[in-house]
XYZ file of C-alpha atoms in Angstrom:
489
model
C 0.212 -0.015 0.221
C 1.863 3.375 -0.379
C 2.995 4.596 2.473
C 2.215 8.017 4.277
C 5.448 7.699 6.244
C 6.880 11.714 4.380
C 4.426 14.091 6.569
C 4.585 17.589 4.650
C 5.565 20.217 7.291
C 6.683 22.834 5.842
C 2.672 23.455 5.498
C 1.790 23.426 8.480
C 4.865 25.685 10.060
C 3.858 28.433 7.329
C 0.400 27.819 9.532
C 1.565 27.833 12.573
C 2.274 31.868 12.503
C -1.014 32.368 11.553
C -2.488 35.411 8.655
C -1.748 37.891 10.885
C 1.708 37.724 11.364
C 4.514 35.833 8.470
C 7.782 35.550 8.294
C 9.597 36.189 5.229
C 11.384 33.799 5.867
C 9.214 31.039 7.063
C 10.975 28.320 9.576
C 10.890 24.713 8.693
C 9.994 21.556 11.898
C 11.025 18.754 10.881
C 11.362 15.732 13.716
C 14.562 14.144 14.005
C 14.262 11.695 15.254
C 18.432 10.378 15.478
C 19.439 14.472 16.343
C 20.558 14.734 19.858
C 17.609 16.436 21.299
C 15.509 13.726 19.567
C 17.633 10.907 20.845
C 17.613 12.327 25.192
C 13.602 12.698 24.049
C 13.263 9.576 23.394
C 15.224 8.632 26.470
C 13.348 10.424 28.350
C 10.487 8.591 27.442
C 11.514 5.045 26.930
C 12.378 5.807 31.107
C 9.161 7.791 31.773
C 7.528 4.605 30.895
C 9.821 1.909 33.476
C 9.395 4.598 36.222
C 5.868 4.819 35.634
C 5.826 0.976 36.041
C 8.073 1.135 39.045
C 5.141 3.526 40.979
C 2.799 1.048 40.210
C 4.830 -1.215 42.537
C 5.653 0.751 45.108
C 1.617 1.537 45.753
C 0.623 -1.455 45.546
C 3.075 -2.856 48.372
C 2.109 0.613 50.310
C -1.624 -1.029 49.865
C -0.194 -4.201 52.196
C 0.489 -1.890 55.063
C -2.493 0.570 55.435
C -5.065 -1.875 56.555
C -8.563 -1.234 55.563
C -7.098 1.303 53.739
C -5.942 -0.818 51.291
C -8.846 -0.529 49.205
C -8.163 3.350 48.516
C -4.802 2.213 47.784
C -6.142 0.020 45.180
C -7.791 2.572 43.826
C -4.960 4.731 43.633
C -3.146 1.687 42.146
C -5.837 1.513 39.551
C -5.627 5.448 38.568
C -1.694 5.112 37.761
C -2.072 1.650 35.553
C -4.266 2.682 33.920
C -3.508 6.788 32.946
C -0.096 6.489 33.547
C 2.277 3.297 33.143
C -0.208 1.657 30.583
C -0.679 4.109 27.741
C 3.312 4.866 27.979
C 4.104 0.637 27.677
C 1.618 0.585 24.501
C 2.703 3.705 23.201
C 6.473 1.837 23.434
C 5.355 -1.942 22.382
C 3.415 -0.277 19.284
C 5.967 1.682 17.905
C 7.496 -2.474 17.674
C 4.554 -3.979 15.982
C 1.829 -1.454 14.802
C 2.636 -0.685 10.921
C 3.904 3.059 10.649
C 2.564 3.145 6.828
C -1.215 3.891 5.706
C -3.231 0.927 6.768
C -6.870 2.921 6.738
C -6.677 3.038 10.748
C -5.941 5.064 12.884
C -3.733 5.134 15.863
C -4.474 6.727 19.565
C -2.149 8.397 21.497
C -1.359 5.297 23.644
C -0.260 3.931 19.829
C -3.105 1.301 19.472
C -5.187 1.014 16.221
C -7.520 3.470 15.955
C -10.764 4.282 13.879
C -11.372 3.099 10.796
C -10.995 6.462 7.636
C -13.414 5.916 6.270
C -14.079 8.413 4.201
C -12.085 10.907 1.969
C -12.126 14.981 1.060
C -11.063 17.422 -2.127
C -10.603 20.778 -1.486
C -9.871 24.108 0.679
C -9.969 23.236 3.916
C -12.169 26.518 4.225
C -14.632 25.218 1.960
C -15.028 22.089 4.289
C -15.709 24.442 7.251
C -18.272 25.342 5.185
C -19.891 22.507 4.439
C -19.301 20.501 7.040
C -21.551 24.313 9.164
C -23.594 24.269 6.838
C -24.933 20.328 7.401
C -25.414 21.467 11.294
C -21.395 20.006 12.320
C -20.683 22.006 15.727
C -16.074 22.874 15.423
C -14.636 20.847 18.125
C -12.719 22.915 21.043
C -8.581 21.391 21.189
C -8.027 20.270 24.243
C -7.002 22.726 26.665
C -7.013 22.748 30.613
C -10.615 25.276 30.020
C -11.601 22.201 27.873
C -11.228 19.573 29.728
C -12.666 20.992 32.842
C -15.708 22.604 31.134
C -16.123 18.955 29.609
C -16.361 17.620 32.549
C -18.395 19.919 34.427
C -20.390 19.788 31.701
C -20.430 15.930 32.260
C -20.887 15.831 35.964
C -24.467 18.208 35.657
C -25.601 17.089 32.399
C -25.075 20.605 30.453
C -24.950 20.931 26.747
C -21.303 20.870 25.948
C -22.130 21.617 21.739
C -18.381 22.603 21.042
C -16.929 19.711 23.543
C -13.280 18.634 22.836
C -12.577 15.082 21.150
C -9.592 12.602 22.146
C -6.995 13.086 19.806
C -6.032 10.030 16.690
C -2.425 10.050 14.905
C -2.390 9.978 10.494
C 0.420 10.043 8.749
C 1.995 10.481 12.310
C 0.313 13.408 13.235
C -3.120 14.664 15.121
C -5.796 15.595 13.718
C -6.186 18.844 12.350
C -9.379 19.942 13.735
C -12.901 17.736 14.128
C -16.428 18.271 13.760
C -19.457 16.793 15.758
C -23.315 16.838 16.654
C -24.096 16.759 20.003
C -27.340 14.277 20.799
C -30.129 15.609 23.056
C -27.272 18.056 24.996
C -26.191 15.013 26.320
C -22.153 15.108 25.946
C -21.989 11.543 26.573
C -23.486 10.854 23.116
C -22.315 12.675 20.527
C -22.237 11.949 16.345
C -18.547 13.129 15.343
C -15.423 13.607 12.766
C -11.231 13.873 13.047
C -9.978 15.457 10.365
C -6.215 15.390 8.729
C -4.563 17.127 5.912
C -2.735 15.266 3.124
C 0.922 14.861 2.663
C 1.807 16.704 -0.283
C 1.290 14.964 -3.488
C 0.236 11.433 -1.109
C -2.277 9.175 -2.893
C -4.791 6.647 -1.485
C -4.258 3.011 -1.916
C -5.178 3.032 -6.046
C -3.249 6.119 -6.996
C -7.090 7.740 -6.196
C -6.197 11.647 -4.762
C -7.261 12.997 -1.968
C -6.308 16.089 0.067
C -8.112 15.411 3.142
C -8.925 12.362 5.354
C -11.716 11.451 7.847
C -12.949 8.938 10.595
C -16.660 9.722 11.402
C -17.682 7.261 14.330
C -20.730 7.949 17.055
C -20.213 8.041 20.876
C -22.826 5.707 22.069
C -22.073 6.176 26.242
C -19.457 6.264 28.231
C -17.526 3.302 30.125
C -14.205 1.596 30.631
C -11.922 0.981 27.960
C -10.456 -2.474 27.679
C -7.036 -2.260 26.241
C -6.023 0.968 29.167
C -8.710 0.655 32.180
C -9.868 4.282 31.674
C -13.079 5.955 31.140
C -13.086 6.767 27.842
C -16.362 7.624 24.953
C -18.194 3.772 23.715
C -18.673 3.792 19.731
C -21.214 2.520 17.850
C -20.221 -0.622 16.573
C -21.576 0.087 12.451
C -19.820 2.538 11.552
C -20.854 2.528 8.478
C -24.330 4.200 9.305
C -21.864 6.858 11.286
C -19.579 7.944 7.473
C -23.165 7.798 5.607
C -24.080 9.900 8.170
C -21.767 12.330 7.528
C -22.729 11.878 3.780
C -26.623 12.822 3.814
C -26.381 16.032 6.393
C -23.292 17.819 4.021
C -24.617 16.839 0.879
C -28.309 17.390 2.061
C -27.104 20.984 2.704
C -25.502 22.025 -0.136
C -26.430 20.222 -4.114
C -22.863 21.473 -5.423
C -20.895 18.689 -3.030
C -20.300 15.326 -5.609
C -19.500 11.903 -4.090
C -17.167 9.191 -5.675
C -17.528 5.772 -4.318
C -14.701 3.372 -3.987
C -15.981 -0.098 -3.375
C -13.771 -2.220 -1.312
C -11.030 0.358 -0.857
C -10.906 -2.279 2.106
C -11.587 -5.853 3.286
C -14.484 -5.312 5.340
C -13.622 -6.338 8.643
C -14.812 -7.283 12.318
C -11.723 -5.299 14.607
C -11.713 -3.672 17.567
C -10.592 0.405 18.726
C -8.023 1.895 20.679
C -10.900 1.583 23.473
C -11.597 -1.654 22.913
C -14.709 -0.943 20.965
C -15.900 -3.640 18.376
C -15.807 -1.904 14.497
C -18.208 -2.978 11.818
C -17.810 -1.935 7.856
C -17.691 -2.771 4.676
C -14.898 -1.087 3.535
C -15.796 1.146 1.075
C -14.443 4.637 0.767
C -16.498 7.876 0.513
C -14.698 10.523 -1.049
C -16.100 13.850 -1.148
C -15.733 16.604 -3.654
C -15.927 20.321 -1.681
C -14.096 21.958 -4.314
C -17.094 24.379 -5.711
C -18.659 25.104 -2.297
C -18.428 28.926 -2.060
C -16.129 30.157 1.293
C -14.848 32.610 2.316
C -12.176 34.201 5.178
C -14.811 33.183 8.265
C -14.769 29.918 6.848
C -10.941 29.449 7.583
C -11.193 29.283 12.012
C -8.638 30.068 14.301
C -7.582 26.458 15.964
C -4.731 25.759 18.709
C -2.775 24.207 16.386
C -1.916 27.884 14.358
C -1.417 29.395 18.567
C 1.997 27.284 18.816
C 3.650 30.202 17.705
C 4.016 32.263 21.537
C 5.304 35.285 19.775
C 2.222 35.800 18.319
C 0.331 35.107 21.429
C 2.499 37.350 23.647
C 2.151 39.835 20.727
C -1.358 39.968 20.323
C -2.154 40.698 24.358
C -2.253 43.673 25.796
C -1.995 43.313 29.299
C -1.017 40.526 31.616
C -4.642 39.353 32.597
C -5.104 38.814 28.937
C -1.609 37.229 27.994
C -3.032 34.943 31.473
C -6.253 34.162 29.284
C -4.894 33.496 26.613
C -2.177 30.854 27.899
C -4.127 29.089 29.884
C -6.329 28.330 27.010
C -3.996 27.649 24.657
C -1.232 25.053 26.307
C -1.388 21.684 25.973
C -2.960 19.807 29.354
C 0.347 17.752 29.921
C 2.555 20.880 29.406
C 0.394 22.953 32.548
C 0.333 19.795 34.631
C 4.126 19.964 34.031
C 4.953 23.712 34.844
C 2.870 23.080 37.717
C 4.166 19.869 39.142
C 7.745 21.709 39.226
C 6.581 23.925 41.498
C 4.410 21.959 43.804
C 7.766 20.030 43.776
C 9.029 22.958 45.274
C 7.066 23.229 48.263
C 7.683 19.600 49.063
C 11.356 20.860 48.879
C 11.226 24.241 51.055
C 8.875 21.980 53.506
C 11.831 19.392 53.619
C 14.420 21.714 53.933
C 12.630 23.743 56.976
C 11.960 20.413 59.237
C 15.593 19.997 59.035
C 16.225 23.321 60.141
C 13.847 23.169 62.475
C 15.272 20.188 63.925
C 18.252 22.036 64.721
C 19.921 19.533 67.488
C 19.547 16.225 64.723
C 21.114 18.919 62.324
C 23.553 19.442 64.726
C 24.572 15.569 65.272
C 25.143 14.962 61.729
C 27.119 17.885 61.163
C 29.043 16.720 64.898
C 30.990 13.962 63.073
C 32.680 16.382 59.820
C 32.932 19.259 61.941
C 34.844 17.232 64.523
C 37.957 16.815 61.900
C 38.042 20.740 61.719
C 39.801 22.091 65.017
C 38.979 25.380 64.397
C 35.262 25.594 64.435
C 33.578 24.487 66.787
C 29.451 22.133 66.811
C 27.423 25.484 66.658
C 29.478 26.847 63.812
C 29.928 24.415 61.871
C 26.001 23.536 61.849
C 25.268 27.027 61.311
C 27.351 27.351 58.306
C 25.906 24.059 57.083
C 22.898 25.730 57.532
C 23.532 29.109 55.803
C 25.231 26.810 53.203
C 21.690 24.587 52.810
C 19.672 27.758 52.719
C 21.502 29.202 50.043
C 21.623 26.148 47.817
C 18.031 25.565 48.376
C 17.114 29.013 47.378
C 19.477 28.340 44.093
C 18.001 25.608 42.971
C 14.248 27.385 43.545
C 15.085 30.606 41.771
C 15.980 27.949 39.155
C 12.899 25.587 39.128
C 10.492 28.623 38.665
C 12.719 30.194 36.156
C 12.661 26.727 34.489
C 8.573 26.065 34.671
C 7.755 29.575 33.457
C 9.549 29.183 30.913
C 8.041 25.874 30.410
C 5.102 27.355 30.455
C 6.177 29.944 27.659
C 7.374 27.380 25.458
C 10.844 26.737 26.204
C 12.365 23.630 24.913
C 15.729 23.530 27.015
C 14.036 23.907 30.298
C 11.924 21.456 29.586
C 15.208 19.106 28.996
C 16.674 20.301 31.659
C 13.592 19.318 34.055
C 13.783 16.287 32.586
C 17.069 15.815 33.118
C 16.971 16.627 36.639
C 13.439 14.694 37.452
C 15.643 12.158 35.700
C 18.349 11.913 38.299
C 15.774 11.933 41.074
C 14.105 9.280 40.081
C 17.489 6.938 39.249
C 18.365 7.495 43.433
C 14.918 6.643 44.341
C 15.406 3.564 42.682
C 18.975 3.170 43.560
C 17.939 3.023 47.272
C 15.336 1.157 47.104
C 16.165 -1.802 44.495
C 20.115 -1.126 47.780
C 17.740 -1.767 50.058
C 15.778 1.313 51.180
C 12.141 0.158 51.301
C 10.944 2.368 53.608
C 9.394 4.075 49.943
C 6.890 2.048 49.369
C 5.343 2.560 53.725
C 6.418 6.315 53.264
C 3.239 8.144 52.363
C 5.443 11.533 52.504
C 8.278 9.854 49.784
C 5.557 8.285 47.344
C 3.890 10.895 46.988
C 7.180 12.855 46.271
C 8.061 10.338 43.706
C 4.832 9.913 42.156
C 5.153 13.837 41.027
C 8.787 13.377 40.175
C 7.255 10.475 37.483
C 4.279 12.388 36.912
C 6.309 15.120 35.589
C 8.236 13.274 33.643
C 5.654 11.635 31.880
C 4.117 15.206 30.666
C 7.077 16.865 29.335
C 8.012 13.514 27.336
C 3.850 13.921 26.498
C 4.179 14.092 22.710
C 1.793 17.468 23.257
C 4.485 18.807 25.038
C 7.547 18.135 23.346
C 5.740 19.202 20.235
C 4.167 22.994 21.657
C 7.924 23.643 23.147
C 9.770 22.400 19.861
C 7.365 24.332 18.114
C 7.351 27.860 20.306
C 11.243 27.693 19.648
C 11.649 26.936 16.780
C 8.732 30.575 16.007
C 10.170 32.195 18.317
C 13.770 32.013 16.506
C 12.350 32.791 13.393
C 10.741 35.966 14.836
C 14.610 37.162 15.888
C 15.543 36.247 12.248
C 12.657 38.305 11.076
C 13.641 41.207 12.824
C 17.376 41.311 11.989
C 16.244 41.537 8.429
C 14.093 43.970 8.906
C 16.421 46.261 11.537
């Protein structure tokens, strides 16, 4: 089958700068797995999987010492396994056995095979937006802290959220460009939805058919537990052909200029499962919808989350501190926000450790006495004060660096992200070494366990694809902006 391995990144990079600001020499972002940064990222990615598995083991061991509280520990164990360890392990293993070329299936962010590709489109993006809106479809929000909170609130309160975000699926090695949906009876748990991906330049469907966009449409019928990751997720309707035909009917019914060409037996009809473990049944036919005759204007090209990866444009468009804060909170990937926030929480834990050590002055004096006895010119009290001063100074220095690094990651610094990942990796390795060399108290010390859990969460958050792509896009955009200013000067 025709390979989809080569993705046109130059077009995506040019779009990142948005319509209001264009560089004279648009930057080009490409993934280079074998660059030093790429290799380092992959090592962090692998270590995050090992660290999350070890954390799950520690939590399980902790449960054996809590009696009736063991039930609560098992719930925490389930959360760590289903939301941290299993997704990362699936990603690592699926890179080995899941094909990296086009097979008519999407992939989940965990690397598992996802929903089938059941629609193709010809035409410009603005024309697709116009056609979908005319057909009664609503553009889904991107996954951000704000939209995540809104979907949780709407689910709990049973309140309508027509723009609710959809989970990311991958095709051509990247997430969907955008998605549309139709909520059913004001219930965010039930909805029609379809994801869209721009095809790489010059890419053809198997059999030589031309398409500008591919799409995967499915119907969410309820919320349930994923068979493969044990996470809460939407369960889809088994017969995906019904949803495919619903999309075709609603769009063509609203605009008669849209034509449909159907490729019969595009793929063998199959019974399978998606990344959530839901059964899939399809006849394998692929409609190609031609919207090239649809009349669209500038208003039909909405600004999407992916276009906000240019940090310089965000700052340029914000006129006050409050505006900037709201903009960043709305557009940053959730993993980046979580990782940066956890660094600050860990800073509080470290400050608590230092304060506790200083308050236990006699204990600190006892520890220092053995070393100060070798220096006749220093009394025990003097040596203790010197050690305490050094400890406070080093802690303040590290704290300042962590605050700066956290803010830099939030703003899109790739270098700061790698620096934090390095420190978290070292911290987890030290804890692992202590544990496997005899310090079994880590499994029963709740404070130590919480610290390790946050370090692992920082590793997983900042080594995720969303954080990596965001910081590397932002860094490239800032560099290109400086070059552009240099050319203008």
